[in-house]
CSV table of N, CA, C and O in Angstrom, one decimal:
chain,number,residue,atom,x,y,z
A,1,MET,N,87.8,74.3,72.0
A,1,MET,CA,87.5,73.1,72.8
A,1,MET,C,88.2,73.2,74.1
A,1,MET,O,89.3,73.5,74.3
A,2,ALA,N,87.4,72.9,75.2
A,2,ALA,CA,87.9,73.0,76.5
A,2,ALA,C,88.8,71.8,76.9
A,2,ALA,O,88.5,70.7,76.4
A,3,ARG,N,89.7,72.0,77.8
A,3,ARG,CA,90.5,70.9,78.2
A,3,ARG,C,89.7,70.0,79.2
A,3,ARG,O,88.9,70.5,80.0
A,4,LYS,N,90.1,68.7,79.1
A,4,LYS,CA,89.4,67.8,80.0
A,4,LYS,C,90.0,67.9,81.5
A,4,LYS,O,89.2,67.8,82.4
A,5,HIS,N,91.3,68.1,81.6
A,5,HIS,CA,91.9,68.2,82.9
A,5,HIS,C,92.7,69.5,82.9
A,5,HIS,O,93.4,69.9,81.9
A,6,SER,N,92.7,70.2,84.0
A,6,SER,CA,93.4,71.5,84.2
A,6,SER,C,94.9,71.3,84.2
A,6,SER,O,95.4,70.3,84.7
A,7,LYS,N,95.6,72.2,83.6
A,7,LYS,CA,97.0,72.1,83.6
A,7,LYS,C,97.6,72.3,85.0
A,7,LYS,O,98.7,71.8,85.3
A,8,HIS,N,97.0,73.1,85.8
A,8,HIS,CA,97.5,73.5,87.1
A,8,HIS,C,96.8,72.8,88.3
A,8,HIS,O,97.1,73.1,89.4
A,9,GLY,N,96.0,71.9,88.0
A,9,GLY,CA,95.3,71.1,89.1
A,9,GLY,C,94.0,71.8,89.4
A,9,GLY,O,93.7,72.9,89.0
A,10,PRO,N,93.1,71.0,90.0
A,10,PRO,CA,91.8,71.5,90.3
A,10,PRO,C,91.8,72.6,91.4
A,10,PRO,O,92.7,72.6,92.3
A,11,TYR,N,90.9,73.5,91.4
A,11,TYR,CA,90.8,74.6,92.3
A,11,TYR,C,90.4,74.0,93.7
A,11,TYR,O,90.7,74.7,94.7
A,12,GLU,N,89.7,72.9,93.8
A,12,GLU,CA,89.3,72.4,95.1
A,12,GLU,C,90.5,72.0,96.0
A,12,GLU,O,90.3,72.0,97.2
A,13,ASP,N,91.6,71.7,95.4
A,13,ASP,CA,92.8,71.3,96.2
A,13,ASP,C,93.3,72.5,97.1
A,13,ASP,O,94.0,72.3,98.1
A,14,ASP,N,93.1,73.7,96.6
A,14,ASP,CA,93.6,74.9,97.3
A,14,ASP,C,92.6,75.3,98.4
A,14,ASP,O,91.6,75.9,98.1
A,15,HIS,N,92.9,75.0,99.6
A,15,HIS,CA,91.9,75.4,100.7
A,15,HIS,C,92.1,76.8,101.3
A,15,HIS,O,91.4,77.2,102.2
A,16,GLY,N,93.1,77.5,100.8
A,16,GLY,CA,93.4,78.8,101.2
A,16,GLY,C,93.9,78.9,102.6
A,16,GLY,O,93.8,79.9,103.3
A,17,GLU,N,94.6,77.9,103.1
A,17,GLU,CA,95.2,77.9,104.4
A,17,GLU,C,96.4,78.8,104.4
A,17,GLU,O,97.3,78.7,103.6
A,18,GLU,N,96.4,79.7,105.3
A,18,GLU,CA,97.5,80.7,105.4
A,18,GLU,C,98.5,80.1,106.5
A,18,GLU,O,98.1,79.7,107.5
A,19,GLU,N,99.8,80.2,106.1
A,19,GLU,CA,100.8,79.8,107.1
A,19,GLU,C,101.1,80.9,108.1
A,19,GLU,O,100.9,82.1,107.7
A,20,ALA,N,101.4,80.6,109.3
A,20,ALA,CA,101.7,81.6,110.3
A,20,ALA,C,103.0,82.3,109.8
A,20,ALA,O,104.0,81.7,109.3
A,21,PRO,N,103.1,83.6,109.9
A,21,PRO,CA,104.3,84.3,109.5
A,21,PRO,C,105.5,83.9,110.4
A,21,PRO,O,105.3,83.7,111.6
A,22,ALA,N,106.6,83.8,109.8
A,22,ALA,CA,107.8,83.4,110.5
A,22,ALA,C,108.2,84.5,111.6
A,22,ALA,O,107.9,85.7,111.4
A,23,ALA,N,108.7,84.1,112.7
A,23,ALA,CA,109.1,85.1,113.7
A,23,ALA,C,110.2,86.0,113.2
A,23,ALA,O,111.1,85.6,112.4
A,24,ALA,N,110.1,87.3,113.5
A,24,ALA,CA,111.1,88.3,113.0
A,24,ALA,C,112.5,88.0,113.6
A,24,ALA,O,112.6,87.7,114.8
A,25,PRO,N,113.5,88.0,112.8
A,25,PRO,CA,114.8,87.7,113.3
A,25,PRO,C,115.3,88.9,114.2
A,25,PRO,O,114.8,90.0,114.1
A,26,SER,N,116.2,88.6,115.1
A,26,SER,CA,116.7,89.6,116.0
A,26,SER,C,117.8,90.4,115.3
A,26,SER,O,118.6,89.9,114.5
A,27,CYS,N,117.9,91.6,115.7
A,27,CYS,CA,119.0,92.5,115.2
A,27,CYS,C,120.3,92.0,115.7
A,27,CYS,O,120.5,91.7,116.9
A,28,TRP,N,121.3,92.0,114.8
A,28,TRP,CA,122.6,91.5,115.1
A,28,TRP,C,123.3,92.4,116.2
A,28,TRP,O,124.0,91.9,117.0
A,29,LEU,N,123.1,93.7,116.1
A,29,LEU,CA,123.8,94.6,117.0
A,29,LEU,C,123.1,94.8,118.3
A,29,LEU,O,123.7,94.6,119.4
A,30,CYS,N,121.8,95.1,118.3
A,30,CYS,CA,121.1,95.4,119.6
A,30,CYS,C,120.3,94.3,120.2
A,30,CYS,O,119.9,94.3,121.3
A,31,GLY,N,120.0,93.2,119.4
A,31,GLY,CA,119.3,92.1,119.9
A,31,GLY,C,117.8,92.2,119.9
A,31,GLY,O,117.1,91.2,120.3
A,32,ARG,N,117.3,93.4,119.6
A,32,ARG,CA,115.8,93.5,119.6
A,32,ARG,C,115.2,92.8,118.3
A,32,ARG,O,115.9,92.7,117.3
A,33,PRO,N,113.9,92.4,118.4
A,33,PRO,CA,113.3,91.9,117.2
A,33,PRO,C,113.2,92.9,116.1
A,33,PRO,O,113.0,94.1,116.4
A,34,THR,N,113.5,92.5,114.8
A,34,THR,CA,113.4,93.5,113.7
A,34,THR,C,111.9,93.8,113.4
A,34,THR,O,111.0,93.0,113.7
A,35,GLY,N,111.7,94.9,112.8
A,35,GLY,CA,110.3,95.4,112.5
A,35,GLY,C,110.0,95.0,111.0
A,35,GLY,O,110.4,94.0,110.5
A,36,LYS,N,109.3,96.0,110.4
A,36,LYS,CA,108.9,95.8,109.0
A,36,LYS,C,110.1,95.9,108.1
A,36,LYS,O,110.1,95.2,107.1
A,37,THR,N,111.0,96.8,108.4
A,37,THR,CA,112.2,97.0,107.5
A,37,THR,C,113.4,96.3,108.1
A,37,THR,O,113.8,96.6,109.2
A,38,ILE,N,113.9,95.4,107.3
A,38,ILE,CA,115.1,94.6,107.8
A,38,ILE,C,116.2,94.9,106.8
A,38,ILE,O,116.1,94.8,105.6
A,39,ILE,N,117.4,95.4,107.3
A,39,ILE,CA,118.6,95.6,106.5
A,39,ILE,C,119.4,94.4,106.6
A,39,ILE,O,119.7,93.9,107.8
A,40,TRP,N,119.9,93.8,105.5
A,40,TRP,CA,120.8,92.7,105.6
A,40,TRP,C,122.2,93.3,105.4
A,40,TRP,O,122.6,93.6,104.3
A,41,HIS,N,122.9,93.4,106.5
A,41,HIS,CA,124.2,94.1,106.6
A,41,HIS,C,125.3,93.1,106.5
A,41,HIS,O,125.3,92.0,107.0
A,42,HIS,N,126.4,93.5,105.8
A,42,HIS,CA,127.6,92.8,105.7
A,42,HIS,C,128.5,93.2,106.9
A,42,HIS,O,129.1,94.3,106.8
A,43,PRO,N,128.7,92.4,108.0
A,43,PRO,CA,129.6,92.8,109.1
A,43,PRO,C,131.0,93.1,108.6
A,43,PRO,O,131.6,94.1,109.0
A,44,VAL,N,131.5,92.3,107.7
A,44,VAL,CA,132.8,92.6,107.0
A,44,VAL,C,132.3,93.2,105.6
A,44,VAL,O,131.6,92.5,104.9
A,45,PRO,N,132.7,94.4,105.3
A,45,PRO,CA,132.2,95.1,104.1
A,45,PRO,C,132.5,94.3,102.9
A,45,PRO,O,133.5,93.6,102.8
A,46,LYS,N,131.6,94.3,101.9
A,46,LYS,CA,131.8,93.6,100.6
A,46,LYS,C,133.1,94.0,100.0
A,46,LYS,O,133.8,93.2,99.4
A,47,SER,N,133.5,95.3,100.1
A,47,SER,CA,134.7,95.8,99.5
A,47,SER,C,135.9,95.2,100.1
A,47,SER,O,137.0,95.2,99.6
A,48,ARG,N,135.8,94.6,101.3
A,48,ARG,CA,136.9,93.9,102.1
A,48,ARG,C,136.7,92.4,102.0
A,48,ARG,O,137.3,91.7,102.8
A,49,GLY,N,135.9,91.9,101.1
A,49,GLY,CA,135.8,90.4,101.0
A,49,GLY,C,134.7,89.8,101.8
A,49,GLY,O,134.6,88.6,101.9
A,50,GLY,N,133.8,90.6,102.4
A,50,GLY,CA,132.7,90.0,103.3
A,50,GLY,C,131.6,89.4,102.4
A,50,GLY,O,131.2,90.0,101.4
A,51,ARG,N,131.2,88.2,102.9
A,51,ARG,CA,130.1,87.6,102.2
A,51,ARG,C,128.9,87.3,103.1
A,51,ARG,O,127.8,87.2,102.6
A,52,ASP,N,129.1,87.2,104.4
A,52,ASP,CA,128.1,86.9,105.3
A,52,ASP,C,127.2,88.1,105.5
A,52,ASP,O,127.7,89.2,105.5
A,53,VAL,N,125.9,87.9,105.7
A,53,VAL,CA,125.0,89.0,106.0
A,53,VAL,C,124.2,88.7,107.3
A,53,VAL,O,124.0,87.5,107.7
A,54,VAL,N,123.9,89.7,108.0
A,54,VAL,CA,123.1,89.6,109.3
A,54,VAL,C,122.0,90.6,109.3
A,54,VAL,O,122.1,91.7,108.7
A,55,PRO,N,120.9,90.3,109.9
A,55,PRO,CA,119.7,91.2,110.0
A,55,PRO,C,120.0,92.3,111.0
A,55,PRO,O,120.5,92.1,112.1
A,56,MET,N,119.6,93.5,110.6
A,56,MET,CA,119.8,94.7,111.4
A,56,MET,C,118.7,95.7,111.2
A,56,MET,O,118.0,95.7,110.1
A,57,HIS,N,118.4,96.5,112.2
A,57,HIS,CA,117.5,97.7,112.0
A,57,HIS,C,118.3,98.7,111.2
A,57,HIS,O,119.5,98.8,111.3
A,58,PRO,N,117.5,99.5,110.4
A,58,PRO,CA,118.2,100.6,109.7
A,58,PRO,C,119.0,101.6,110.6
A,58,PRO,O,120.1,102.0,110.3
A,59,VAL,N,118.4,101.9,111.7
A,59,VAL,CA,119.0,102.9,112.6
A,59,VAL,C,120.3,102.3,113.2
A,59,VAL,O,121.3,103.0,113.5
A,60,CYS,N,120.3,101.0,113.5
A,60,CYS,CA,121.5,100.3,114.0
A,60,CYS,C,122.6,100.3,113.0
A,60,CYS,O,123.8,100.5,113.3
A,61,GLN,N,122.3,100.0,111.7
A,61,GLN,CA,123.3,100.0,110.7
A,61,GLN,C,123.9,101.4,110.5
A,61,GLN,O,125.1,101.5,110.3
A,62,LYS,N,123.0,102.4,110.5
A,62,LYS,CA,123.5,103.8,110.3
A,62,LYS,C,124.5,104.2,111.4
A,62,LYS,O,125.5,104.8,111.2
A,63,THR,N,124.2,103.8,112.6
A,63,THR,CA,125.0,104.1,113.8
A,63,THR,C,126.4,103.4,113.6
A,63,THR,O,127.4,104.0,113.9
A,64,LEU,N,126.3,102.1,113.2
A,64,LEU,CA,127.6,101.4,113.0
A,64,LEU,C,128.4,102.0,111.9
A,64,LEU,O,129.6,102.2,112.1
A,65,ILE,N,127.8,102.4,110.8
A,65,ILE,CA,128.6,103.0,109.7
A,65,ILE,C,129.1,104.4,110.1
A,65,ILE,O,130.2,104.8,109.7
A,66,ALA,N,128.4,105.1,111.0
A,66,ALA,CA,128.8,106.4,111.4
A,66,ALA,C,130.0,106.4,112.3
A,66,ALA,O,130.7,107.3,112.5
A,67,ASN,N,130.2,105.2,113.0
A,67,ASN,CA,131.2,105.1,114.0
A,67,ASN,C,132.5,104.3,113.6
A,67,ASN,O,133.5,104.4,114.3
A,68,PHE,N,132.4,103.6,112.6
A,68,PHE,CA,133.5,102.7,112.2
A,68,PHE,C,133.8,102.9,110.7
A,68,PHE,O,132.9,103.1,109.9
A,69,THR,N,135.1,102.8,110.4
A,69,THR,CA,135.5,102.7,109.0
A,69,THR,C,135.4,101.3,108.5
A,69,THR,O,135.2,100.4,109.3
A,70,ASN,N,135.5,101.1,107.1
A,70,ASN,CA,135.5,99.7,106.6
A,70,ASN,C,136.6,98.9,107.1
A,70,ASN,O,136.4,97.7,107.4
A,71,SER,N,137.8,99.4,107.3
A,71,SER,CA,138.9,98.6,107.8
A,71,SER,C,138.7,98.2,109.2
A,71,SER,O,139.1,97.2,109.7
A,72,GLU,N,138.1,99.1,110.0
A,72,GLU,CA,137.8,98.8,111.4
A,72,GLU,C,136.7,97.7,111.5
A,72,GLU,O,136.8,96.7,112.3
A,73,LEU,N,135.7,97.8,110.6
A,73,LEU,CA,134.7,96.7,110.6
A,73,LEU,C,135.3,95.4,110.1
A,73,LEU,O,134.9,94.3,110.6
A,74,GLN,N,136.2,95.4,109.2
A,74,GLN,CA,136.9,94.2,108.8
A,74,GLN,C,137.7,93.6,109.9
A,74,GLN,O,137.6,92.4,110.1
A,75,ARG,N,138.3,94.4,110.7
A,75,ARG,CA,139.1,93.8,111.9
A,75,ARG,C,138.1,93.2,112.9
A,75,ARG,O,138.5,92.1,113.5
A,76,HIS,N,137.0,93.8,113.1
A,76,HIS,CA,136.0,93.2,114.1
A,76,HIS,C,135.3,91.9,113.5
A,76,HIS,O,135.0,91.0,114.3
A,77,GLY,N,135.1,91.9,112.2
A,77,GLY,CA,134.5,90.8,111.6
A,77,GLY,C,133.1,90.5,112.2
A,77,GLY,O,132.3,91.4,112.3
A,78,MET,N,132.8,89.3,112.6
A,78,MET,CA,131.5,88.9,113.1
A,78,MET,C,131.4,89.1,114.6
A,78,MET,O,130.4,88.7,115.2
A,79,ASP,N,132.5,89.6,115.2
A,79,ASP,CA,132.5,89.8,116.7
A,79,ASP,C,131.7,91.0,117.1
A,79,ASP,O,132.2,92.1,117.2
A,80,VAL,N,130.4,90.8,117.5
A,80,VAL,CA,129.6,91.9,117.9
A,80,VAL,C,130.0,92.4,119.3
A,80,VAL,O,129.9,93.6,119.5
A,81,GLU,N,130.6,91.6,120.1
A,81,GLU,CA,131.0,92.0,121.4
A,81,GLU,C,132.2,93.1,121.3
A,81,GLU,O,132.3,94.0,122.1
A,82,GLY,N,133.0,92.9,120.3
A,82,GLY,CA,134.1,93.9,120.1
A,82,GLY,C,133.5,95.2,119.7
A,82,GLY,O,134.0,96.3,120.1
A,83,LEU,N,132.4,95.2,118.9
A,83,LEU,CA,131.8,96.5,118.5
A,83,LEU,C,131.1,97.1,119.7
A,83,LEU,O,131.1,98.3,119.9
A,84,LEU,N,130.5,96.3,120.5
A,84,LEU,CA,129.8,96.8,121.7
A,84,LEU,C,130.8,97.4,122.8
A,84,LEU,O,130.3,98.1,123.7
A,85,ALA,N,132.0,97.1,122.7
A,85,ALA,CA,133.0,97.6,123.6
A,85,ALA,C,133.3,99.1,123.3
A,85,ALA,O,133.8,99.8,124.2
A,86,ASN,N,132.9,99.5,122.1
A,86,ASN,CA,133.1,101.0,121.8
A,86,ASN,C,132.0,101.7,122.6
A,86,ASN,O,130.8,101.4,122.6
A,87,PRO,N,132.4,102.8,123.3
A,87,PRO,CA,131.5,103.5,124.2
A,87,PRO,C,130.3,104.2,123.4
A,87,PRO,O,129.2,104.2,123.9
A,88,ASN,N,130.5,104.6,122.2
A,88,ASN,CA,129.4,105.2,121.4
A,88,ASN,C,128.4,104.2,121.1
A,88,ASN,O,127.2,104.4,121.1
A,89,ILE,N,128.9,103.0,120.7
A,89,ILE,CA,127.9,101.9,120.3
A,89,ILE,C,127.2,101.4,121.5
A,89,ILE,O,126.0,101.2,121.5
A,90,ARG,N,127.9,101.2,122.6
A,90,ARG,CA,127.3,100.8,123.9
A,90,ARG,C,126.2,101.8,124.3
A,90,ARG,O,125.1,101.4,124.7
A,91,LYS,N,126.5,103.1,124.3
A,91,LYS,CA,125.6,104.1,124.7
A,91,LYS,C,124.3,104.0,123.8
A,91,LYS,O,123.2,104.1,124.2
A,92,PHE,N,124.5,103.9,122.4
A,92,PHE,CA,123.4,103.8,121.5
A,92,PHE,C,122.5,102.6,121.8
A,92,PHE,O,121.3,102.7,121.8
A,93,VAL,N,123.1,101.4,122.0
A,93,VAL,CA,122.4,100.2,122.2
A,93,VAL,C,121.6,100.3,123.5
A,93,VAL,O,120.4,99.8,123.6
A,94,ASP,N,122.2,100.9,124.5
A,94,ASP,CA,121.4,101.1,125.8
A,94,ASP,C,120.2,102.0,125.6
A,94,ASP,O,119.2,101.8,126.1
A,95,TRP,N,120.4,103.0,124.8
A,95,TRP,CA,119.4,104.0,124.5
A,95,TRP,C,118.2,103.4,123.7
A,95,TRP,O,117.1,103.7,123.9
A,96,VAL,N,118.6,102.6,122.7
A,96,VAL,CA,117.6,102.1,121.7
A,96,VAL,C,116.9,100.9,122.2
A,96,VAL,O,115.9,100.4,121.7
A,97,ALA,N,117.3,100.3,123.4
A,97,ALA,CA,116.8,99.1,123.9
A,97,ALA,C,115.3,99.1,124.1
A,97,ALA,O,114.6,98.1,123.9
A,98,ASN,N,114.7,100.2,124.5
A,98,ASN,CA,113.3,100.3,124.8
A,98,ASN,C,112.5,100.9,123.7
A,98,ASN,O,111.3,101.2,123.9
A,99,LYS,N,113.0,101.1,122.6
A,99,LYS,CA,112.3,101.7,121.4
A,99,LYS,C,111.6,100.6,120.6
A,99,LYS,O,111.9,99.4,120.7
A,100,ASP,N,110.6,101.1,119.9
A,100,ASP,CA,109.8,100.3,119.0
A,100,ASP,C,110.7,99.7,117.9
A,100,ASP,O,111.7,100.3,117.5
A,101,PRO,N,110.5,98.4,117.4
A,101,PRO,CA,111.3,97.8,116.4
A,101,PRO,C,111.4,98.7,115.1
A,101,PRO,O,112.4,98.6,114.4
A,102,ASP,N,110.4,99.4,114.8
A,102,ASP,CA,110.4,100.3,113.6
A,102,ASP,C,110.8,101.7,113.8
A,102,ASP,O,110.6,102.6,113.0
A,103,PHE,N,111.4,101.9,115.0
A,103,PHE,CA,111.9,103.3,115.4
A,103,PHE,C,113.0,103.7,114.4
A,103,PHE,O,113.9,102.9,114.1
A,104,THR,N,112.9,105.0,114.0
A,104,THR,CA,114.0,105.6,113.2
A,104,THR,C,114.4,106.9,113.8
A,104,THR,O,113.6,107.5,114.5
A,105,ALA,N,115.6,107.3,113.5
A,105,ALA,CA,116.1,108.6,114.0
A,105,ALA,C,117.1,109.1,113.0
A,105,ALA,O,117.8,108.3,112.3
A,106,THR,N,117.3,110.4,113.0
A,106,THR,CA,118.4,110.9,112.1
A,106,THR,C,119.7,110.7,112.8
A,106,THR,O,119.8,110.8,114.0
A,107,MET,N,120.7,110.4,112.0
A,107,MET,CA,122.0,110.1,112.6
A,107,MET,C,123.0,111.3,112.3
A,107,MET,O,122.9,111.9,111.3
A,108,ALA,N,123.9,111.4,113.2
A,108,ALA,CA,125.0,112.4,113.0
A,108,ALA,C,125.9,112.0,111.8
A,108,ALA,O,126.0,110.8,111.5
A,109,LYS,N,126.6,112.9,111.3
A,109,LYS,CA,127.6,112.5,110.3
A,109,LYS,C,128.7,111.7,110.9
A,109,LYS,O,128.9,111.7,112.1
A,110,LYS,N,129.5,111.1,110.0
A,110,LYS,CA,130.6,110.2,110.5
A,110,LYS,C,131.5,111.1,111.3
A,110,LYS,O,131.9,112.2,111.0
A,111,GLN,N,132.0,110.5,112.4
A,111,GLN,CA,132.9,111.2,113.4
A,111,GLN,C,134.3,110.7,113.1
A,111,GLN,O,134.7,109.7,113.6
A,112,ARG,N,135.0,111.4,112.2
A,112,ARG,CA,136.3,111.0,111.9
A,112,ARG,C,137.3,112.1,112.1
A,112,ARG,O,137.3,113.2,112.0
């Protein structure tokens, strides 16, 4: 026996309207809009008690991790200007500024 009323509502109510996609968030480090892949990075590492996350490009996160230890990242915290004061990071951000949001590159090993 068929139901008199649908459990989930009539199909006529769904007009198939698509919502506009939300604007891509800006990368925390370089400020460019993020592409298809967004890394949610902990500026203060989770191992050091960090809970906040920020959107970043994968290449920006790899560069950050290659240039700073967890204790250095903990000292900087959410202060992106302090990270940009590092000459290696500043040079990278200036270089990547005109690249496509989905740009990827191989990164050098950690410089320690």
